[in-house]
mmCIF file of C-alpha atoms in Angstrom:
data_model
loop_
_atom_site.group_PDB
_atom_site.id
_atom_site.type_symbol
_atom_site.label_atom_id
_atom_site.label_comp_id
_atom_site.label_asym_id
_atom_site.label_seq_id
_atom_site.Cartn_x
_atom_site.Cartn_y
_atom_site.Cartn_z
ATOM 1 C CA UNK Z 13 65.246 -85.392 -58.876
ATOM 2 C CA UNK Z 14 62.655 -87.786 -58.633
ATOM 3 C CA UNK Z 15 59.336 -88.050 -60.355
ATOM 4 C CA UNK Z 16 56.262 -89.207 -59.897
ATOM 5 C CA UNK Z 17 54.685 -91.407 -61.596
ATOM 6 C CA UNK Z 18 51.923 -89.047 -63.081
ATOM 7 C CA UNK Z 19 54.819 -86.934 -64.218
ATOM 8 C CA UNK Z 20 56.462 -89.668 -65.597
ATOM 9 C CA UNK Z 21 53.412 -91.326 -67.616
ATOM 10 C CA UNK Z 22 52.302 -87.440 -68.445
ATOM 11 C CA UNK Z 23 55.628 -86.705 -70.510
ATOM 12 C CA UNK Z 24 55.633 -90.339 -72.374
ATOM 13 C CA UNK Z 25 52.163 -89.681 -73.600
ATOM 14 C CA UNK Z 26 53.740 -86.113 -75.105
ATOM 15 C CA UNK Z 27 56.455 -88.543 -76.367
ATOM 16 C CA UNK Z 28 54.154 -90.818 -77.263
ATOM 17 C CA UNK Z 29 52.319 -87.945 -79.379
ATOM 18 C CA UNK Z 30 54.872 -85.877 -80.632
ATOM 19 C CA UNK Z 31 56.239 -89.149 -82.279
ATOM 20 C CA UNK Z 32 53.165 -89.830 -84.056
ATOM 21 C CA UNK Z 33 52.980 -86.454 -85.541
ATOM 22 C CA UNK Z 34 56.461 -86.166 -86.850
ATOM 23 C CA UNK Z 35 56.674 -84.256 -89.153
ATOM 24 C CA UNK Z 36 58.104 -84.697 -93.208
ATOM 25 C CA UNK Z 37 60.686 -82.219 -92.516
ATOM 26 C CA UNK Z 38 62.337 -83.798 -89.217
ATOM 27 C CA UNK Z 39 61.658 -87.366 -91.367
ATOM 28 C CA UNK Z 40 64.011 -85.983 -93.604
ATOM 29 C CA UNK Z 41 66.410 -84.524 -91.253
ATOM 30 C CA UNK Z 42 66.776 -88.047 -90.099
ATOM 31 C CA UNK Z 43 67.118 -89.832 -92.582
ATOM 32 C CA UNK Z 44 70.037 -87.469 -93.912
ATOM 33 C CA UNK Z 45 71.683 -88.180 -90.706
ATOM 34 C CA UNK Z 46 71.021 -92.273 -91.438
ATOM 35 C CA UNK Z 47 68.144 -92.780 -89.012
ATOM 36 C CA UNK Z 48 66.142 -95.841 -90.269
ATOM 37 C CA UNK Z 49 62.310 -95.201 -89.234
ATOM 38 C CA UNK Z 50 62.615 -98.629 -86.881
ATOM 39 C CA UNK Z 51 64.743 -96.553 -84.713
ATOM 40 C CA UNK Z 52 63.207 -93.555 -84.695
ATOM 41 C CA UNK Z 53 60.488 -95.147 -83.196
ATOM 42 C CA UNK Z 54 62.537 -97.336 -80.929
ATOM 43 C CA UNK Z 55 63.323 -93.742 -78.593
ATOM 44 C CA UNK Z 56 60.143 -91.767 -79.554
ATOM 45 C CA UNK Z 57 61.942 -89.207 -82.017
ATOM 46 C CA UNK Z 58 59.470 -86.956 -82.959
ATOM 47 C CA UNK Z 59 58.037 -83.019 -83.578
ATOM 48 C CA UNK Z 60 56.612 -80.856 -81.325
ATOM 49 C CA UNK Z 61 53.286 -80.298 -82.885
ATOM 50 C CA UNK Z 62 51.552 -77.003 -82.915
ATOM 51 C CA UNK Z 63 48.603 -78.521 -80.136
ATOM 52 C CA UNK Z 64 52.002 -79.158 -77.695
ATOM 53 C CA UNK Z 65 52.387 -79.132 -74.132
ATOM 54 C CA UNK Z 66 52.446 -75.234 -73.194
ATOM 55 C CA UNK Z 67 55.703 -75.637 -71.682
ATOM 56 C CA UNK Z 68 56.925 -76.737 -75.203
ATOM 57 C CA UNK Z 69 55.740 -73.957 -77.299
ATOM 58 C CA UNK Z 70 58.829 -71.826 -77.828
ATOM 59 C CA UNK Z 71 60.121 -75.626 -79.109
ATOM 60 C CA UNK Z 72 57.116 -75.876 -82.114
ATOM 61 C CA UNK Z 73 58.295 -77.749 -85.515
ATOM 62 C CA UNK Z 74 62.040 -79.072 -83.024
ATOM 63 C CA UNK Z 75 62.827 -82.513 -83.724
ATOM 64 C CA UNK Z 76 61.633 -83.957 -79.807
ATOM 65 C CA UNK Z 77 64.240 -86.589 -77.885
ATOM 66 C CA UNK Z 78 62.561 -87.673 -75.010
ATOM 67 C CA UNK Z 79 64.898 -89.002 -71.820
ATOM 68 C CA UNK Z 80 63.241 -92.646 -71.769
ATOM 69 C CA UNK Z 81 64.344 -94.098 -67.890
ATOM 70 C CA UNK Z 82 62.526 -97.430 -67.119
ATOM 71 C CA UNK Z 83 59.480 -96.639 -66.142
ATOM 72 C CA UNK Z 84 58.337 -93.778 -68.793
ATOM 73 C CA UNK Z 85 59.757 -90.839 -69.927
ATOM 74 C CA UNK Z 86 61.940 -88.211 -67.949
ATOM 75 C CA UNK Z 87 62.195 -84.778 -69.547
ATOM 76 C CA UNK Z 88 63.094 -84.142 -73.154
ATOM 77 C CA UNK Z 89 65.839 -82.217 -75.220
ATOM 78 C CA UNK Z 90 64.954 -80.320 -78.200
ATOM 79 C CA UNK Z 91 67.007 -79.668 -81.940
ATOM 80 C CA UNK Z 92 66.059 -77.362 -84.949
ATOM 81 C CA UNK Z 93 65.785 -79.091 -88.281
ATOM 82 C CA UNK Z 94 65.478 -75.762 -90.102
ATOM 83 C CA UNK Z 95 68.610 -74.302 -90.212
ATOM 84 C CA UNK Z 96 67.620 -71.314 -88.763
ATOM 85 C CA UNK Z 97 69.950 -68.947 -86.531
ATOM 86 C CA UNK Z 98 70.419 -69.936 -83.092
ATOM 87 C CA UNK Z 99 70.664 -72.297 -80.626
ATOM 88 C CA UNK Z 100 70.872 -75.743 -81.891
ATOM 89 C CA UNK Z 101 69.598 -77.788 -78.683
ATOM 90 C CA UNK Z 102 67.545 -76.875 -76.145
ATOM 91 C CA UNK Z 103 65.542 -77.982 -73.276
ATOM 92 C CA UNK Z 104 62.594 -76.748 -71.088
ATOM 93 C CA UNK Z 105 63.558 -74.786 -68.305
ATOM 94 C CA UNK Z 106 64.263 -76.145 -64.991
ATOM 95 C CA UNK Z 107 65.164 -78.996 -66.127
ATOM 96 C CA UNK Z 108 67.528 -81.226 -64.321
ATOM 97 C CA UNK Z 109 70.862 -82.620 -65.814
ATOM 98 C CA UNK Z 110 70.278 -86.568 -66.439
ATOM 99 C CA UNK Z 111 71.738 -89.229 -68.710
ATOM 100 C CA UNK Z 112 70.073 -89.848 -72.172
ATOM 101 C CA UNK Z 113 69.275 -93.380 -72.720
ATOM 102 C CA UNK Z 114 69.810 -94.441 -69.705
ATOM 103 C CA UNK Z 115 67.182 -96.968 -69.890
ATOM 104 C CA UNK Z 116 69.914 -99.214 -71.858
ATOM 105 C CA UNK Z 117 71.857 -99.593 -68.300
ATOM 106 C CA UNK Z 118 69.155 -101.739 -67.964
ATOM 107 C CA UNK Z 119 70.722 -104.466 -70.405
ATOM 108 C CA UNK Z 120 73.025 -107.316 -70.022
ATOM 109 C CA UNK Z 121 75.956 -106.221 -71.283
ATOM 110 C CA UNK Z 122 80.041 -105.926 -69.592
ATOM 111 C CA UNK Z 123 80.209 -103.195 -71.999
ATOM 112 C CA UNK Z 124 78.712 -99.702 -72.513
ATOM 113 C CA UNK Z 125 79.354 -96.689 -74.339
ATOM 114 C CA UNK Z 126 79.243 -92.855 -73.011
ATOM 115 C CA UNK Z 127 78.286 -90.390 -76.014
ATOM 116 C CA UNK Z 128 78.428 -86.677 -76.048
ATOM 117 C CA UNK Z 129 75.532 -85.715 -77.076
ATOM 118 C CA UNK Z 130 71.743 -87.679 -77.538
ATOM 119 C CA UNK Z 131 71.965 -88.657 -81.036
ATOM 120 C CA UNK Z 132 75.245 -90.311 -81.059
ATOM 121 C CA UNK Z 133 73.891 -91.907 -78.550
ATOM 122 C CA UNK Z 134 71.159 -93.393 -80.031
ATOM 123 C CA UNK Z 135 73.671 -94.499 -82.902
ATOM 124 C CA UNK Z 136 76.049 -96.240 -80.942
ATOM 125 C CA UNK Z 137 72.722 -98.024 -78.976
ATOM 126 C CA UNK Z 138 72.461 -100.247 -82.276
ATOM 127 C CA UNK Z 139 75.813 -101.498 -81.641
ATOM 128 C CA UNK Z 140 76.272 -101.676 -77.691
ATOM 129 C CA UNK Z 141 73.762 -100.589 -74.527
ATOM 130 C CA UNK Z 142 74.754 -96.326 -74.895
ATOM 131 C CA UNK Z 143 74.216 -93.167 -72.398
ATOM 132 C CA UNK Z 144 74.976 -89.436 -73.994
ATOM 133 C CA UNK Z 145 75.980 -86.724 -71.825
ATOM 134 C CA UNK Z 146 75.358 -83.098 -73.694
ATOM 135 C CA UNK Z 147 78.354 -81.642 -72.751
ATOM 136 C CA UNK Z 148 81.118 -81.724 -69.686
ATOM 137 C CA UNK Z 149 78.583 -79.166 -67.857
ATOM 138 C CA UNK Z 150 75.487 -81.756 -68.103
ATOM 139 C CA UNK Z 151 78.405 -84.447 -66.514
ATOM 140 C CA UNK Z 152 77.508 -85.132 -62.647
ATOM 141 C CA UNK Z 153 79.592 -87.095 -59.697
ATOM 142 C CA UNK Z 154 77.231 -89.450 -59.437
ATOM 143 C CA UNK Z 155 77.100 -90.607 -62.403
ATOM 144 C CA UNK Z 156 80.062 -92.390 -61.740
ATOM 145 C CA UNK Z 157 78.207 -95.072 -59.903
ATOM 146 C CA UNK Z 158 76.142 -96.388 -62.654
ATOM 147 C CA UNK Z 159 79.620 -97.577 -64.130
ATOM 148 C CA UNK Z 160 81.063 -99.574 -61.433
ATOM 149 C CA UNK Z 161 79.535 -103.213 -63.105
ATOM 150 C CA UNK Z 162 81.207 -102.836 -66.597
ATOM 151 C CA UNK Z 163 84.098 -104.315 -67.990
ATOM 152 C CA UNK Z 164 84.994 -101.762 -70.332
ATOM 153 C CA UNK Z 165 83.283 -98.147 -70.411
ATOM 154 C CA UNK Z 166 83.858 -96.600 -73.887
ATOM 155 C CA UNK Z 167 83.813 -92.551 -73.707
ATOM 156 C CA UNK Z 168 82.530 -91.630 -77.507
ATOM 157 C CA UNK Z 169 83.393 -88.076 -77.497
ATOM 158 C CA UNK Z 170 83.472 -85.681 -80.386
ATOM 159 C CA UNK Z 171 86.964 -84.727 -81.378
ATOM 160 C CA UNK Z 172 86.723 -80.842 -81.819
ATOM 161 C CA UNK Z 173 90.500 -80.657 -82.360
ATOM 162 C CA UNK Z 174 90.715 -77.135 -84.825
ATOM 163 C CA UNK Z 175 88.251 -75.210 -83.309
ATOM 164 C CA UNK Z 176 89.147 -71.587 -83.971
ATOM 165 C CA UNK Z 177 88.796 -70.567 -80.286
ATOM 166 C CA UNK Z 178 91.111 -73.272 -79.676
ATOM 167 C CA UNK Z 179 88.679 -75.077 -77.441
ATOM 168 C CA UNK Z 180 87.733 -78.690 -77.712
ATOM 169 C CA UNK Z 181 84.682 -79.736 -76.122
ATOM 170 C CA UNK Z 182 84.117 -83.019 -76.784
ATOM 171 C CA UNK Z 183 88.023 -84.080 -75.193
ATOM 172 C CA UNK Z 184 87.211 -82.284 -72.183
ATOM 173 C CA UNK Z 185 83.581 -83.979 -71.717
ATOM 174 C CA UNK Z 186 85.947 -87.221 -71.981
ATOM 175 C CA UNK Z 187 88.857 -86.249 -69.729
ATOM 176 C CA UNK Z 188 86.187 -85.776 -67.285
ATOM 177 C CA UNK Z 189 84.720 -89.197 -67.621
ATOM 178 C CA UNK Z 190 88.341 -90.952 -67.740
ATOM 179 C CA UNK Z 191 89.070 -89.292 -64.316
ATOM 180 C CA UNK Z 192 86.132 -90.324 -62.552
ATOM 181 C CA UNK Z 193 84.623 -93.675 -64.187
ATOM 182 C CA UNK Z 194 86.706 -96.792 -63.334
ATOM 183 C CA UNK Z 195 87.313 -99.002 -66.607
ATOM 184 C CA UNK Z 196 86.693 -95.822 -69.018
ATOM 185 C CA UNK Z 197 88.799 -95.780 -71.895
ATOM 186 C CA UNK Z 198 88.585 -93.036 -74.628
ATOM 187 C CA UNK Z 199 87.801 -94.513 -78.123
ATOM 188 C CA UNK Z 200 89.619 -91.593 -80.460
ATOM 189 C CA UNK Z 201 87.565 -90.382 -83.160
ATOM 190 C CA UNK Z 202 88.883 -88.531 -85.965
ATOM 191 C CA UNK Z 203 89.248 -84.769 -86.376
ATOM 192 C CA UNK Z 204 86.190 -82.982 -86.594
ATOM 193 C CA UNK Z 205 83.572 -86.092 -86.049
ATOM 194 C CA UNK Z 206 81.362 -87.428 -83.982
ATOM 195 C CA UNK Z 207 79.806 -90.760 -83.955
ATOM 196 C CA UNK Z 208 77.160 -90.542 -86.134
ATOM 197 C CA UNK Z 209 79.194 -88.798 -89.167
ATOM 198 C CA UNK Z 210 81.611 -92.022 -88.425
ATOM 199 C CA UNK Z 211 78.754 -93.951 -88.618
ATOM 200 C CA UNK Z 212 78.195 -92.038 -92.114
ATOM 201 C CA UNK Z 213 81.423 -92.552 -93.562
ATOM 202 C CA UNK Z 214 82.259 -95.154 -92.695
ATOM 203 C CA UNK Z 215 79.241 -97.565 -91.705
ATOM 204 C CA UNK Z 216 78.160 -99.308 -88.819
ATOM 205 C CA UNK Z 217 80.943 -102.130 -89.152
ATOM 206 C CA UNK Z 218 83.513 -99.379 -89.502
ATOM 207 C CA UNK Z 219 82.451 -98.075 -85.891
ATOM 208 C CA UNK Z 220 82.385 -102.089 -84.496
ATOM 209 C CA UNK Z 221 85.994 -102.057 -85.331
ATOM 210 C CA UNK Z 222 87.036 -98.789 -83.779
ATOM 211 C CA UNK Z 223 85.222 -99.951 -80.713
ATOM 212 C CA UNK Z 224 87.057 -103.095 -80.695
ATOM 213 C CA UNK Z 225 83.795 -105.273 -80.316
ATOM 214 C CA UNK Z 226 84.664 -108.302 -82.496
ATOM 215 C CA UNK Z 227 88.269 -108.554 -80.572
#
């Protein structure tokens, strides 16, 4: 779905905004998952303020991840920082299924990382140009086709091996990926992680090596 540009410069001023009135208690929330404040501002990571877009109401205090494509800002997922019952992520209704990041496709690079989900996503960026796909559902064909130029495609997928419904997400999200993206190869993470609690444990470096970057 294309928009136009109005659209486009009309949700990376709300980006724009929200990021400049984030709030103390998604600051924190970040910096408890190891988000520096430089990249928090690199991709616009903000709060939706009380004076929001109407459309973003129900969303009011969420930490804000916009979609940044090339030329402004796409749509936007939301994520309680409070703890509070429900859903975790959200986004506005109507909203078409799209890569995050996917401005960093737009760097020179013969490798590239696919995350499951938007924040590992934007941890993995400060090691390699990364996309995050929120979920196996959110995966499309064509997505295939923004591939084809890489020499290796890592899929970063959360390893949800011991789920009590038996289910694991995250290896089905990268089973998908494997089958349809030429070059993808599945970088295994360890039971129960996800990038960024790799990134947690075991630093920055320690996710370099499992990626095999200095090789």
């Amino acid at each position: 779905m294309l928009l136009s540009i109005e659209r486009l410069t009309l949700l990376n001023d709300l980006a724009t905004t929200y990021h400049k009135k984030i709030s103390e208690e998604t600051v924190a929330y970040l910096q408890g998952r190891g988000f520096s404040k430089e990249l928090a501002e690199e991709h616009l990571l903000g709060t939706v303020p009380v004076d929001c877009d109407p459309s973003h109401v129900q969303f009011i205090g969420w930490l804000s991840i916009p979609y940044r494509v090339v030329n402004g800002v796409a749509g936007f997922k939301f994520r309680r920082v409070d703890g509070s019952p429900g859903p975790k992520y959200m986004a506005p209704m109507h909203q078409p299924a799209r890569l995050f990041n996917a401005v960093d496709l737009q760097k020179p690079s013969d490798v590239v990382a696919i995350c499951e989900g938007e924040l590992d996503a934007v941890v993995a960026s400060q090691l390699l140009p990364s996309v995050g796909v929120p979920g196996v559902k959110a995966w499309r064909p064509h997505f295939n086709r923004l591939f084809g130029g890489y020499k290796r495609v890592l899929v970063l997928a959360d390893n949800d091996e011991g789920k009590k419904d038996g289910s694991n997400p995250g290896m089905e999200l990268a089973e998908k990926v494997l089958q349809e993206v030429e070059h993808a190869e599945l970088i295994p993470l360890p039971q129960g992680s996800d990038v960024n609690s790799v990134v947690l444990e075991e630093s920055l470096e320690g996710l370099r090596k499992r990626l095999g970057l200095d090789e």
